[in-house]
Amino acid sequence: MASNTLVDGGDDVLYAQFLSCVVDAPSYQLRGVEQVSPNSGTKRYIPDSPSSLTPAEGMLFDTVDDAYNFYKTYAEAGGWTVRKGTKHENRGIVINKYFFCSKEGQKEFRPVDTLVEQPSDRWVRRVPSKRTGCQAAIRIKLTDAKKYLLYHFTEAHNHDFVHEEDLHLLKENRGMNRAHEDVINKMSHLNIGPVRAFNIMKEVYGGFDKVGATKVDFKNFKKELNLFIGELDVEMFVKRLMRKNEFLPNFSCEYETTYEGVLKCIFWGDEDMKKNYFMFGDVISFDATYKRNKYNMMFVPFTGIDNHNRNVTLGAAILGSETAETYSWLHKAIKNACGYAPPVIVTDQDPAMKRAIADVWPESRHRLCMCIIMDKLTTKVGAALYSNTDFRKRLSAVVWTDSLLPEAFETEWAAILKDFGLTDHEWLTYIYGLRESWIPAYYHEEEMSSLMRTSSRSESENHFFGKISNPKCTLVEFLSHFDTAIEAQRHEHRKNDHDTRYTNPGEWSDFVLEKQAAQIYTRTIFFDVQLEIQHAIHRCTSVRLDHVGDFIKFFIKDLDQPCSSFFEVMIRKEDVTVKCNCNRFEQFGLLCSHIFCVLRILDVREFPKQYILRRWTREAVPNSSPGSILTDGGDPDRSEEVNRCVREISHATEYVVNKLISKFDQLSDFRDHIKQFMSVADEAQINAPPKTRRNRFAELLGVAPESTATIRVPVGTRVTCWKYTVVVPEAGGSRNAEGNVDTIAEGVDATVVEGDGPGSNDADDVFYTSGNDADMDDEDMVE
């Protein structure tokens, strides 16, 4: 019992402490002066704004905007917001204008009959109202002196006011500015949605209240952007590429549509892609297995290997089907753009692709992806046999090796099938019939044939593009994502070139050709050559030599090769013509360790120039200028110059901050200087009207604001056809604060135009959207 009493007493103490904390906690204090009627008990609230900001009857203003801005400043100081109301015009001149508290009027709630079955796609959102029927307002009228006189002022409100800490939550005090829009658009290029973009800005700016907009504002802007694109997506996409074709040198773009104007396929490539194709197009990979987009169309990049042994994009296409006709069109477009077909092309086992290559590129060697074929082995021969280590080891030894000749491969293949009872296996017989298209033994004499055996390069390229794109994005967005990816790829190439020029790889031997190779090849390729040289020095030896005409035949023993035979190296000393029967130079374009062993024995002091392929050298291709892929050259409204100026201002500001970060006094002076210029900017007279929403969207997307579509999206695909209607003010009209259009007919005297006057419910409108929101960071859109 005593212990229970003790516990009860302890609980009483904790409860008393809790009540003390609640009592001591600061309560939400009202702003302004509250007045209560002694008769009716009605409350009135008077703002506590400074007297210098308080309106007074008899004040004069030069323009309507001056009056509005004065009343708005007064409202912000008191913790409430203003809405533009009714105006009277005479021949386009405002003669009377009302400004209200934003809580003026009452919202009309429309009841929903829950007993009536509603359509499955109808979703009614319950939106509360901020309207309280507040009567606070000012009214101005035009005088004979062409000034606007404040002739009516109601100061009292019927509601309390918002505290300074919460002012940023008011709709009137937030909005999407240019910085917000640029962040959303540029983050989208990296496959970052509006919610994550908002969270990034919150961290950068130092809090939610510093952003100047809400997460909902960000999501709605992104949705508006997609609505603007809408069913004009393909039209804008093609027009943007064609504008690149018009303004950028040596840019190629071809597309094909149906008779109904539906896009079937499109190919494009810029000048750098063509240069890379010329230099690195000896073997290319073509993979049409990339995930389809929202229109069920495939993105198809052409991939090669650059002088750093990295993937390089040689061209790109979007295809609506996988037919031989479509592939034939694409191959013709590539040949038209680049001038010739690639010597070797690696693809999957698509029969339509095989027919198209045979028809359009008969001179090209079509090679099938070895990985795709070997990956089918488990399902074709059964898990039990595939798990047999001896079977896998023997099969891989004959399939993947470069050392076997065709006769040896055929003999060993037959032996494997016989030993494991697979002589009559249908699938193995079928792929054996295709052996000349995928087995390395049949590519011994093919130049650069071992550079790319599989389409894994394309799969890697698809993964690269997939990191900054998604199948839900529009074609216009995808093109921005693609340009961003190519820019990243070219930046990486530039960085690899820089590392090659300004770093020393280090030498492992005193062999003079090793030092020369370090100055010839890129860093990555030199490391490979260096390994061959080390192997030549430590693991290769000459066992005998023969003289064959002008040549000397060396028999080289490779200690790392299990075979008992020797590698044969033929060399003519006069011009250092050399060949090894391992065919590494023919297959990769780089000398093998056996040749380096012979060159060292003969004390060759200069790297043989005829065996230096430019594709592996430091200066194989020139670097493009940074950012070149992101522009199309056509900039009639100087938006690119404006963006460049904004970036320079931002970089200059960051530079000053970084220099003064440890000098607080000077940093404070710089802050004060910036704030002083902010006030100058507020007072600046802006003569040019702001861009319309449509033109701003067009600027962000790098397209023209189209009105009709001559090129349409494929029929029956997974796409929502949006409609984006823009109300254009008629002659003599003006747009009010809420976006409503106030119009007046020419020649009509003193017509009353209902903008947002008493009884109007437009200020509580919500941006309604619909459609697929999968690209909205997996969060629901405000409906």
Tab-separated table of N, CA and C in Angstrom, residues 510-558:
chain	number	residue	atom	x	y	z
A	510	ASP	N	62.698	0.452	-67.762
A	510	ASP	CA	63.554	1.362	-68.525
A	510	ASP	C	63.380	1.173	-70.021
A	511	PHE	N	62.349	0.439	-70.437
A	511	PHE	CA	62.084	0.204	-71.859
A	511	PHE	C	61.652	1.520	-72.494
A	512	VAL	N	62.396	1.947	-73.526
A	512	VAL	CA	62.171	3.264	-74.099
A	512	VAL	C	60.776	3.396	-74.712
A	513	LEU	N	60.215	2.309	-75.228
A	513	LEU	CA	58.887	2.375	-75.853
A	513	LEU	C	57.784	2.624	-74.818
A	514	GLU	N	58.034	2.270	-73.566
A	514	GLU	CA	57.036	2.528	-72.524
A	514	GLU	C	56.893	4.028	-72.297
A	515	LYS	N	58.005	4.725	-72.250
A	515	LYS	CA	57.951	6.177	-72.058
A	515	LYS	C	57.282	6.857	-73.232
A	516	GLN	N	57.573	6.395	-74.449
A	516	GLN	CA	56.932	6.972	-75.628
A	516	GLN	C	55.431	6.691	-75.636
A	517	ALA	N	55.042	5.504	-75.221
A	517	ALA	CA	53.623	5.141	-75.193
A	517	ALA	C	52.850	6.040	-74.232
A	518	ALA	N	53.492	6.456	-73.147
A	518	ALA	CA	52.830	7.336	-72.186
A	518	ALA	C	52.485	8.680	-72.801
A	519	GLN	N	53.273	9.115	-73.814
A	519	GLN	CA	53.012	10.389	-74.474
A	519	GLN	C	52.110	10.237	-75.693
A	520	ILE	N	51.868	9.020	-76.131
A	520	ILE	CA	51.051	8.777	-77.319
A	520	ILE	C	49.588	8.524	-76.956
A	521	TYR	N	49.380	7.640	-76.006
A	521	TYR	CA	48.030	7.159	-75.715
A	521	TYR	C	47.382	7.942	-74.572
A	522	THR	N	46.072	7.832	-74.503
A	522	THR	CA	45.362	8.377	-73.344
A	522	THR	C	45.748	7.578	-72.114
A	523	ARG	N	45.445	8.114	-70.951
A	523	ARG	CA	45.900	7.474	-69.727
A	523	ARG	C	45.341	6.051	-69.583
A	524	THR	N	44.066	5.869	-69.850
A	524	THR	CA	43.453	4.546	-69.698
A	524	THR	C	44.089	3.534	-70.636
A	525	ILE	N	44.284	3.917	-71.896
A	525	ILE	CA	44.852	3.000	-72.876
A	525	ILE	C	46.325	2.739	-72.567
A	526	PHE	N	47.037	3.751	-72.081
A	526	PHE	CA	48.442	3.534	-71.728
A	526	PHE	C	48.572	2.490	-70.627
A	527	PHE	N	47.690	2.531	-69.651
A	527	PHE	CA	47.754	1.525	-68.584
A	527	PHE	C	47.633	0.118	-69.167
A	528	ASP	N	46.803	-0.046	-70.177
A	528	ASP	CA	46.669	-1.349	-70.817
A	528	ASP	C	47.956	-1.721	-71.562
A	529	VAL	N	48.512	-0.749	-72.305
A	529	VAL	CA	49.767	-0.993	-73.023
A	529	VAL	C	50.894	-1.276	-72.038
A	530	GLN	N	50.895	-0.577	-70.919
A	530	GLN	CA	51.944	-0.765	-69.914
A	530	GLN	C	51.917	-2.184	-69.353
A	531	LEU	N	50.708	-2.714	-69.160
A	531	LEU	CA	50.598	-4.101	-68.687
A	531	LEU	C	51.158	-5.076	-69.719
A	532	GLU	N	50.909	-4.812	-71.008
A	532	GLU	CA	51.452	-5.676	-72.051
A	532	GLU	C	52.975	-5.617	-72.067
A	533	ILE	N	53.541	-4.421	-71.881
A	533	ILE	CA	54.993	-4.281	-71.852
A	533	ILE	C	55.576	-5.028	-70.657
A	534	GLN	N	54.953	-4.895	-69.509
A	534	GLN	CA	55.435	-5.618	-68.328
A	534	GLN	C	55.345	-7.129	-68.539
A	535	HIS	N	54.273	-7.545	-69.178
A	535	HIS	CA	54.121	-8.971	-69.467
A	535	HIS	C	55.215	-9.433	-70.437
A	536	ALA	N	55.543	-8.585	-71.402
A	536	ALA	CA	56.596	-8.935	-72.364
A	536	ALA	C	57.948	-9.088	-71.679
A	537	ILE	N	58.202	-8.230	-70.705
A	537	ILE	CA	59.503	-8.250	-70.022
A	537	ILE	C	59.628	-9.441	-69.088
A	538	HIS	N	58.559	-9.740	-68.358
A	538	HIS	CA	58.665	-10.717	-67.270
A	538	HIS	C	58.060	-12.080	-67.589
A	539	ARG	N	57.165	-12.177	-68.607
A	539	ARG	CA	56.462	-13.445	-68.812
A	539	ARG	C	56.611	-14.003	-70.221
A	540	CYS	N	57.343	-13.304	-71.077
A	540	CYS	CA	57.535	-13.791	-72.441
A	540	CYS	C	59.023	-13.967	-72.735
A	541	THR	N	59.299	-14.981	-73.534
A	541	THR	CA	60.694	-15.216	-73.922
A	541	THR	C	60.737	-15.828	-75.313
A	542	SER	N	61.811	-15.526	-76.034
A	542	SER	CA	61.993	-16.084	-77.376
A	542	SER	C	62.755	-17.401	-77.271
A	543	VAL	N	62.192	-18.448	-77.860
A	543	VAL	CA	62.838	-19.767	-77.776
A	543	VAL	C	63.669	-20.069	-79.013
A	544	ARG	N	63.283	-19.483	-80.178
A	544	ARG	CA	64.103	-19.623	-81.373
A	544	ARG	C	63.620	-18.633	-82.428
A	545	LEU	N	64.359	-18.486	-83.498
A	545	LEU	CA	63.954	-17.618	-84.596
A	545	LEU	C	64.380	-18.230	-85.914
A	546	ASP	N	63.628	-17.881	-86.968
A	546	ASP	CA	63.918	-18.334	-88.326
A	546	ASP	C	63.881	-17.127	-89.241
A	547	HIS	N	64.652	-17.183	-90.336
A	547	HIS	CA	64.637	-16.145	-91.343
A	547	HIS	C	63.768	-16.626	-92.495
A	548	VAL	N	62.733	-15.822	-92.789
A	548	VAL	CA	61.801	-16.156	-93.861
A	548	VAL	C	61.785	-14.979	-94.822
A	549	GLY	N	62.594	-15.049	-95.874
A	549	GLY	CA	62.693	-13.934	-96.809
A	549	GLY	C	63.226	-12.688	-96.105
A	550	ASP	N	62.471	-11.583	-96.240
A	550	ASP	CA	62.871	-10.330	-95.584
A	550	ASP	C	62.485	-10.297	-94.107
A	551	PHE	N	61.784	-11.306	-93.662
A	551	PHE	CA	61.245	-11.306	-92.301
A	551	PHE	C	62.031	-12.247	-91.403
A	552	ILE	N	61.926	-11.940	-90.133
A	552	ILE	CA	62.443	-12.829	-89.096
A	552	ILE	C	61.240	-13.353	-88.318
A	553	LYS	N	61.180	-14.674	-88.151
A	553	LYS	CA	60.084	-15.284	-87.406
A	553	LYS	C	60.597	-15.663	-86.021
A	554	PHE	N	59.987	-15.023	-85.007
A	554	PHE	CA	60.314	-15.330	-83.611
A	554	PHE	C	59.257	-16.269	-83.050
A	555	PHE	N	59.690	-17.252	-82.307
A	555	PHE	CA	58.791	-18.156	-81.604
A	555	PHE	C	58.815	-17.758	-80.131
A	556	ILE	N	57.695	-17.190	-79.662
A	556	ILE	CA	57.627	-16.618	-78.326
A	556	ILE	C	56.849	-17.544	-77.407
A	557	LYS	N	57.465	-17.840	-76.283
A	557	LYS	CA	56.803	-18.628	-75.246
A	557	LYS	C	56.160	-17.680	-74.232
A	558	ASP	N	54.840	-17.793	-74.096
A	558	ASP	CA	54.100	-16.984	-73.115
A	558	ASP	C	53.871	-17.844	-71.894
